[in-house]
Amino acid sequence: DEDVTIGQDTIIGPNTQLKGKTSIGERCRIDGTVYIIDSRIGNDAHVRFSVVLNESELGDRTEVGPFAHLRGGTVLAPRAEIGNFVEVKKSLIGEHTKAKHLAYIGDTEIGKDSNIGAGTITCNYDGFRKHKTKIGDRVQVGSDTTLVAPITIHDDVYIATATTVRNDAPAGALVFNSRQEHVREGWTAAKRAKEAEKK
């Protein structure tokens, strides 16, 4: 669009659409098949293949994609990284923080130097209202974690894989709740027999 601005030495790949009041800084790389509307991108950023940015802001030296979707109100601090099949909505992602695989981050504030594991989701909607998740600095969130908002995860917390977090976590804590305590032996054979009876 006519209001789009692009800085010096930026490379724009094929099949890219730049809409609205989008501005792109200097020395950026937009790989291609990207849709960007009303967004601001700082200097030296890298937007990989097949990314959608809508009303979002990317700081200097950020990296997004491939196949990521940043929705309205998303802000990435310098050097933050959002990876493949990650959706971010109305969230602040802190400096050097990464969410590299298969995650949903909504209505969330994350500090610096944190890592969001694959399969993590913020449960921000209770059927009536949206709620906020706050995550501090240097937090390690294990894969397949569910964060039930409203919730605050303080600095230096480790969250174990496959944990559902329903309460605030104090600084420096280890949070876990999945020990595979409930195992029903023979369940699969019984289920298959029951389904066979229905036929």
PDB file of C-alpha atoms in Angstrom:
ATOM      1  CA  ASP A   1       0.000   0.000   0.000  1.00  0.00           C
ATOM      2  CA  GLU A   2       1.035   3.611  -0.521  1.00  0.00           C
ATOM      3  CA  ASP A   3       1.588   4.287   3.203  1.00  0.00           C
ATOM      4  CA  VAL A   4       4.097   1.436   3.624  1.00  0.00           C
ATOM      5  CA  THR A   5       7.724   2.404   4.314  1.00  0.00           C
ATOM      6  CA  ILE A   6      10.747   0.122   3.872  1.00  0.00           C
ATOM      7  CA  GLY A   7      14.237   0.876   5.167  1.00  0.00           C
ATOM      8  CA  GLN A   8      17.530   0.683   3.317  1.00  0.00           C
ATOM      9  CA  ASP A   9      19.069  -2.712   2.455  1.00  0.00           C
ATOM     10  CA  THR A  10      15.917  -4.662   3.376  1.00  0.00           C
ATOM     11  CA  ILE A  11      15.112  -7.692   1.206  1.00  0.00           C
ATOM     12  CA  ILE A  12      11.473  -8.520   0.408  1.00  0.00           C
ATOM     13  CA  GLY A  13      10.773 -12.038  -0.907  1.00  0.00           C
ATOM     14  CA  PRO A  14       8.108 -12.999  -3.469  1.00  0.00           C
ATOM     15  CA  ASN A  15       4.341 -13.131  -2.811  1.00  0.00           C
ATOM     16  CA  THR A  16       4.613 -10.682   0.097  1.00  0.00           C
ATOM     17  CA  GLN A  17       1.748  -8.263   0.816  1.00  0.00           C
ATOM     18  CA  LEU A  18       2.483  -5.113   2.822  1.00  0.00           C
ATOM     19  CA  LYS A  19      -0.718  -3.311   3.823  1.00  0.00           C
ATOM     20  CA  GLY A  20      -1.918  -0.275   5.758  1.00  0.00           C
ATOM     21  CA  LYS A  21       0.579   1.822   7.666  1.00  0.00           C
ATOM     22  CA  THR A  22       3.243  -0.872   7.858  1.00  0.00           C
ATOM     23  CA  SER A  23       6.844   0.217   8.375  1.00  0.00           C
ATOM     24  CA  ILE A  24       9.876  -2.021   7.965  1.00  0.00           C
ATOM     25  CA  GLY A  25      13.330  -1.014   9.197  1.00  0.00           C
ATOM     26  CA  GLU A  26      16.763  -1.349   7.684  1.00  0.00           C
ATOM     27  CA  ARG A  27      18.594  -4.576   6.812  1.00  0.00           C
ATOM     28  CA  CYS A  28      15.519  -6.749   7.380  1.00  0.00           C
ATOM     29  CA  ARG A  29      14.778  -9.969   5.543  1.00  0.00           C
ATOM     30  CA  ILE A  30      11.207 -10.924   4.590  1.00  0.00           C
ATOM     31  CA  ASP A  31      11.459 -14.426   3.085  1.00  0.00           C
ATOM     32  CA  GLY A  32       8.182 -14.431   1.152  1.00  0.00           C
ATOM     33  CA  THR A  33       4.522 -15.479   1.099  1.00  0.00           C
ATOM     34  CA  VAL A  34       4.048 -13.105   4.046  1.00  0.00           C
ATOM     35  CA  TYR A  35       1.024 -10.925   4.883  1.00  0.00           C
ATOM     36  CA  ILE A  36       1.737  -7.839   6.986  1.00  0.00           C
ATOM     37  CA  ILE A  37      -0.857  -5.191   7.863  1.00  0.00           C
ATOM     38  CA  ASP A  38      -0.527  -2.107  10.099  1.00  0.00           C
ATOM     39  CA  SER A  39       2.632  -3.452  11.738  1.00  0.00           C
ATOM     40  CA  ARG A  40       6.006  -1.992  12.636  1.00  0.00           C
ATOM     41  CA  ILE A  41       9.243  -3.923  12.218  1.00  0.00           C
ATOM     42  CA  GLY A  42      12.550  -2.675  13.615  1.00  0.00           C
ATOM     43  CA  ASN A  43      16.008  -3.046  12.104  1.00  0.00           C
ATOM     44  CA  ASP A  44      17.739  -6.349  11.284  1.00  0.00           C
ATOM     45  CA  ALA A  45      14.571  -8.415  11.809  1.00  0.00           C
ATOM     46  CA  HIS A  46      13.935 -11.694   9.989  1.00  0.00           C
ATOM     47  CA  VAL A  47      10.388 -12.692   9.009  1.00  0.00           C
ATOM     48  CA  ARG A  48      10.482 -16.235   7.677  1.00  0.00           C
ATOM     49  CA  PHE A  49       8.238 -17.933   5.113  1.00  0.00           C
ATOM     50  CA  SER A  50       4.426 -17.817   5.420  1.00  0.00           C
ATOM     51  CA  VAL A  51       3.937 -15.470   8.379  1.00  0.00           C
ATOM     52  CA  VAL A  52       0.912 -13.256   9.140  1.00  0.00           C
ATOM     53  CA  LEU A  53       1.463 -10.048  11.128  1.00  0.00           C
ATOM     54  CA  ASN A  54      -1.548  -7.933  12.068  1.00  0.00           C
ATOM     55  CA  GLU A  55      -1.222  -4.737  14.143  1.00  0.00           C
ATOM     56  CA  SER A  56       1.974  -6.039  15.718  1.00  0.00           C
ATOM     57  CA  GLU A  57       5.373  -4.607  16.562  1.00  0.00           C
ATOM     58  CA  LEU A  58       8.704  -6.387  16.111  1.00  0.00           C
ATOM     59  CA  GLY A  59      11.783  -4.969  17.816  1.00  0.00           C
ATOM     60  CA  ASP A  60      15.302  -4.941  16.398  1.00  0.00           C
ATOM     61  CA  ARG A  61      16.870  -8.312  15.567  1.00  0.00           C
ATOM     62  CA  THR A  62      13.665 -10.264  16.184  1.00  0.00           C
ATOM     63  CA  GLU A  63      12.874 -13.460  14.294  1.00  0.00           C
ATOM     64  CA  VAL A  64       9.395 -14.767  13.412  1.00  0.00           C
ATOM     65  CA  GLY A  65       8.234 -17.910  11.625  1.00  0.00           C
ATOM     66  CA  PRO A  66       7.926 -19.864   9.514  1.00  0.00           C
ATOM     67  CA  PHE A  67       4.121 -20.352   9.670  1.00  0.00           C
ATOM     68  CA  ALA A  68       3.554 -18.016  12.632  1.00  0.00           C
ATOM     69  CA  HIS A  69       0.588 -15.714  13.281  1.00  0.00           C
ATOM     70  CA  LEU A  70       0.973 -12.534  15.307  1.00  0.00           C
ATOM     71  CA  ARG A  71      -2.391 -10.893  16.030  1.00  0.00           C
ATOM     72  CA  GLY A  72      -3.341  -7.398  17.147  1.00  0.00           C
ATOM     73  CA  GLY A  73      -1.525  -5.929  20.124  1.00  0.00           C
ATOM     74  CA  THR A  74       1.508  -8.223  19.977  1.00  0.00           C
ATOM     75  CA  VAL A  75       4.884  -6.647  20.778  1.00  0.00           C
ATOM     76  CA  LEU A  76       8.218  -8.450  20.476  1.00  0.00           C
ATOM     77  CA  ALA A  77      11.123  -6.880  22.364  1.00  0.00           C
ATOM     78  CA  PRO A  78      14.555  -6.880  20.677  1.00  0.00           C
ATOM     79  CA  ARG A  79      15.985 -10.324  19.893  1.00  0.00           C
ATOM     80  CA  ALA A  80      12.795 -12.180  20.798  1.00  0.00           C
ATOM     81  CA  GLU A  81      12.021 -15.248  18.669  1.00  0.00           C
ATOM     82  CA  ILE A  82       8.651 -16.709  17.646  1.00  0.00           C
ATOM     83  CA  GLY A  83       8.899 -19.980  15.731  1.00  0.00           C
ATOM     84  CA  ASN A  84       6.870 -22.281  13.535  1.00  0.00           C
ATOM     85  CA  PHE A  85       3.123 -22.717  14.131  1.00  0.00           C
ATOM     86  CA  VAL A  86       3.082 -20.286  17.064  1.00  0.00           C
ATOM     87  CA  GLU A  87       0.144 -17.892  17.481  1.00  0.00           C
ATOM     88  CA  VAL A  88       0.533 -14.783  19.629  1.00  0.00           C
ATOM     89  CA  LYS A  89      -2.300 -12.391  20.477  1.00  0.00           C
ATOM     90  CA  LYS A  90      -2.227  -9.149  22.472  1.00  0.00           C
ATOM     91  CA  SER A  91       0.988 -10.103  24.257  1.00  0.00           C
ATOM     92  CA  LEU A  92       4.389  -8.673  25.151  1.00  0.00           C
ATOM     93  CA  ILE A  93       7.307 -11.030  24.521  1.00  0.00           C
ATOM     94  CA  GLY A  94      10.441  -9.930  26.389  1.00  0.00           C
ATOM     95  CA  GLU A  95      13.985  -9.498  25.139  1.00  0.00           C
ATOM     96  CA  HIS A  96      15.779 -12.742  24.223  1.00  0.00           C
ATOM     97  CA  THR A  97      12.621 -14.743  25.021  1.00  0.00           C
ATOM     98  CA  LYS A  98      11.735 -17.637  22.701  1.00  0.00           C
ATOM     99  CA  ALA A  99       8.606 -19.577  21.774  1.00  0.00           C
ATOM    100  CA  LYS A 100       9.858 -21.721  18.914  1.00  0.00           C
ATOM    101  CA  HIS A 101       7.240 -24.431  18.318  1.00  0.00           C
ATOM    102  CA  LEU A 102       3.482 -25.075  18.304  1.00  0.00           C
ATOM    103  CA  ALA A 103       2.244 -22.723  21.017  1.00  0.00           C
ATOM    104  CA  TYR A 104      -0.602 -20.299  21.741  1.00  0.00           C
ATOM    105  CA  ILE A 105       0.222 -17.164  23.732  1.00  0.00           C
ATOM    106  CA  GLY A 106      -2.735 -14.851  24.390  1.00  0.00           C
ATOM    107  CA  ASP A 107      -3.156 -11.860  26.726  1.00  0.00           C
ATOM    108  CA  THR A 108       0.269 -12.525  28.177  1.00  0.00           C
ATOM    109  CA  GLU A 109       3.317 -10.607  29.394  1.00  0.00           C
ATOM    110  CA  ILE A 110       6.619 -12.501  29.338  1.00  0.00           C
ATOM    111  CA  GLY A 111       9.885 -11.134  30.703  1.00  0.00           C
ATOM    112  CA  LYS A 112      13.371 -11.529  29.275  1.00  0.00           C
ATOM    113  CA  ASP A 113      15.418 -14.688  28.686  1.00  0.00           C
ATOM    114  CA  SER A 114      12.443 -17.041  29.104  1.00  0.00           C
ATOM    115  CA  ASN A 115      11.665 -20.108  27.002  1.00  0.00           C
ATOM    116  CA  ILE A 116       8.195 -21.400  26.117  1.00  0.00           C
ATOM    117  CA  GLY A 117       8.190 -25.112  25.280  1.00  0.00           C
ATOM    118  CA  ALA A 118       6.386 -26.780  22.371  1.00  0.00           C
ATOM    119  CA  GLY A 119       2.663 -27.340  22.859  1.00  0.00           C
ATOM    120  CA  THR A 120       2.286 -24.703  25.576  1.00  0.00           C
ATOM    121  CA  ILE A 121      -0.997 -22.798  25.709  1.00  0.00           C
ATOM    122  CA  THR A 122      -2.258 -19.916  27.797  1.00  0.00           C
ATOM    123  CA  CYS A 123      -5.890 -20.550  28.705  1.00  0.00           C
ATOM    124  CA  ASN A 124      -6.978 -16.914  28.646  1.00  0.00           C
ATOM    125  CA  TYR A 125     -10.752 -17.282  28.120  1.00  0.00           C
ATOM    126  CA  ASP A 126     -13.128 -18.787  30.683  1.00  0.00           C
ATOM    127  CA  GLY A 127     -16.231 -18.576  28.515  1.00  0.00           C
ATOM    128  CA  PHE A 128     -17.141 -15.118  29.826  1.00  0.00           C
ATOM    129  CA  ARG A 129     -13.991 -12.974  30.075  1.00  0.00           C
ATOM    130  CA  LYS A 130     -10.375 -12.849  28.929  1.00  0.00           C
ATOM    131  CA  HIS A 131      -7.737 -13.113  31.651  1.00  0.00           C
ATOM    132  CA  LYS A 132      -4.044 -12.277  31.780  1.00  0.00           C
ATOM    133  CA  THR A 133      -0.987 -14.475  32.202  1.00  0.00           C
ATOM    134  CA  LYS A 134       2.231 -12.936  33.564  1.00  0.00           C
ATOM    135  CA  ILE A 135       5.529 -14.760  33.190  1.00  0.00           C
ATOM    136  CA  GLY A 136       8.749 -13.378  34.646  1.00  0.00           C
ATOM    137  CA  ASP A 137      12.397 -13.426  33.593  1.00  0.00           C
ATOM    138  CA  ARG A 138      14.417 -16.601  32.979  1.00  0.00           C
ATOM    139  CA  VAL A 139      11.362 -18.865  33.213  1.00  0.00           C
ATOM    140  CA  GLN A 140      11.568 -22.308  31.586  1.00  0.00           C
ATOM    141  CA  VAL A 141       8.161 -23.642  30.537  1.00  0.00           C
ATOM    142  CA  GLY A 142       8.206 -27.347  29.667  1.00  0.00           C
ATOM    143  CA  SER A 143       6.524 -28.777  26.597  1.00  0.00           C
ATOM    144  CA  ASP A 144       2.759 -29.404  26.659  1.00  0.00           C
ATOM    145  CA  THR A 145       2.162 -27.024  29.573  1.00  0.00           C
ATOM    146  CA  THR A 146      -1.239 -25.442  30.221  1.00  0.00           C
ATOM    147  CA  LEU A 147      -1.295 -22.078  32.000  1.00  0.00           C
ATOM    148  CA  VAL A 148      -4.779 -21.287  33.324  1.00  0.00           C
ATOM    149  CA  ALA A 149      -5.247 -17.504  33.577  1.00  0.00           C
ATOM    150  CA  PRO A 150      -5.349 -15.320  35.558  1.00  0.00           C
ATOM    151  CA  ILE A 151      -1.946 -16.446  36.779  1.00  0.00           C
ATOM    152  CA  THR A 152       1.517 -15.097  37.587  1.00  0.00           C
ATOM    153  CA  ILE A 153       4.688 -17.116  37.106  1.00  0.00           C
ATOM    154  CA  HIS A 154       7.508 -15.288  38.885  1.00  0.00           C
ATOM    155  CA  ASP A 155      11.193 -15.115  37.889  1.00  0.00           C
ATOM    156  CA  ASP A 156      13.401 -18.211  37.556  1.00  0.00           C
ATOM    157  CA  VAL A 157      10.549 -20.735  37.720  1.00  0.00           C
ATOM    158  CA  TYR A 158      10.895 -24.145  36.043  1.00  0.00           C
ATOM    159  CA  ILE A 159       7.669 -25.808  34.899  1.00  0.00           C
ATOM    160  CA  ALA A 160       7.876 -29.526  34.192  1.00  0.00           C
ATOM    161  CA  THR A 161       6.583 -31.083  30.991  1.00  0.00           C
ATOM    162  CA  ALA A 162       2.810 -31.690  30.735  1.00  0.00           C
ATOM    163  CA  THR A 163       1.968 -29.581  33.781  1.00  0.00           C
ATOM    164  CA  THR A 164      -1.327 -27.751  34.255  1.00  0.00           C
ATOM    165  CA  VAL A 165      -0.614 -24.602  36.255  1.00  0.00           C
ATOM    166  CA  ARG A 166      -3.659 -23.157  38.049  1.00  0.00           C
ATOM    167  CA  ASN A 167      -2.002 -21.110  40.819  1.00  0.00           C
ATOM    168  CA  ASP A 168       0.709 -18.464  40.967  1.00  0.00           C
ATOM    169  CA  ALA A 169       4.261 -19.828  41.102  1.00  0.00           C
ATOM    170  CA  PRO A 170       6.806 -18.171  43.461  1.00  0.00           C
ATOM    171  CA  ALA A 171      10.248 -17.148  42.213  1.00  0.00           C
ATOM    172  CA  GLY A 172      12.731 -19.982  41.810  1.00  0.00           C
ATOM    173  CA  ALA A 173      10.168 -22.771  42.206  1.00  0.00           C
ATOM    174  CA  LEU A 174       9.818 -26.062  40.340  1.00  0.00           C
ATOM    175  CA  VAL A 175       6.191 -26.635  39.304  1.00  0.00           C
ATOM    176  CA  PHE A 176       4.952 -30.122  38.378  1.00  0.00           C
ATOM    177  CA  ASN A 177       1.797 -32.220  38.670  1.00  0.00           C
ATOM    178  CA  SER A 178       1.996 -35.079  36.183  1.00  0.00           C
ATOM    179  CA  ARG A 179       3.209 -38.357  37.669  1.00  0.00           C
ATOM    180  CA  GLN A 180       1.129 -40.840  35.672  1.00  0.00           C
ATOM    181  CA  GLU A 181      -0.494 -42.024  38.886  1.00  0.00           C
ATOM    182  CA  HIS A 182      -3.697 -43.158  37.200  1.00  0.00           C
ATOM    183  CA  VAL A 183      -3.028 -46.129  34.916  1.00  0.00           C
ATOM    184  CA  ARG A 184      -5.813 -48.539  33.948  1.00  0.00           C
ATOM    185  CA  GLU A 185      -4.239 -51.764  32.756  1.00  0.00           C
ATOM    186  CA  GLY A 186      -6.176 -53.667  30.105  1.00  0.00           C
ATOM    187  CA  TRP A 187      -8.271 -50.600  29.222  1.00  0.00           C
ATOM    188  CA  THR A 188      -7.588 -50.707  25.473  1.00  0.00           C
ATOM    189  CA  ALA A 189      -8.655 -54.326  25.022  1.00  0.00           C
ATOM    190  CA  ALA A 190     -11.831 -53.726  27.038  1.00  0.00           C
ATOM    191  CA  LYS A 191     -12.656 -50.610  25.023  1.00  0.00           C
ATOM    192  CA  ARG A 192     -12.151 -52.419  21.709  1.00  0.00           C
ATOM    193  CA  ALA A 193     -14.363 -55.297  22.864  1.00  0.00           C
ATOM    194  CA  LYS A 194     -17.077 -52.863  23.897  1.00  0.00           C
ATOM    195  CA  GLU A 195     -16.938 -51.086  20.528  1.00  0.00           C
ATOM    196  CA  ALA A 196     -17.073 -54.431  18.702  1.00  0.00           C
ATOM    197  CA  GLU A 197     -20.298 -55.299  20.551  1.00  0.00           C
ATOM    198  CA  LYS A 198     -21.941 -52.144  19.159  1.00  0.00           C
ATOM    199  CA  LYS A 199     -21.410 -53.243  15.535  1.00  0.00           C
TER     200      LYS A 199
END
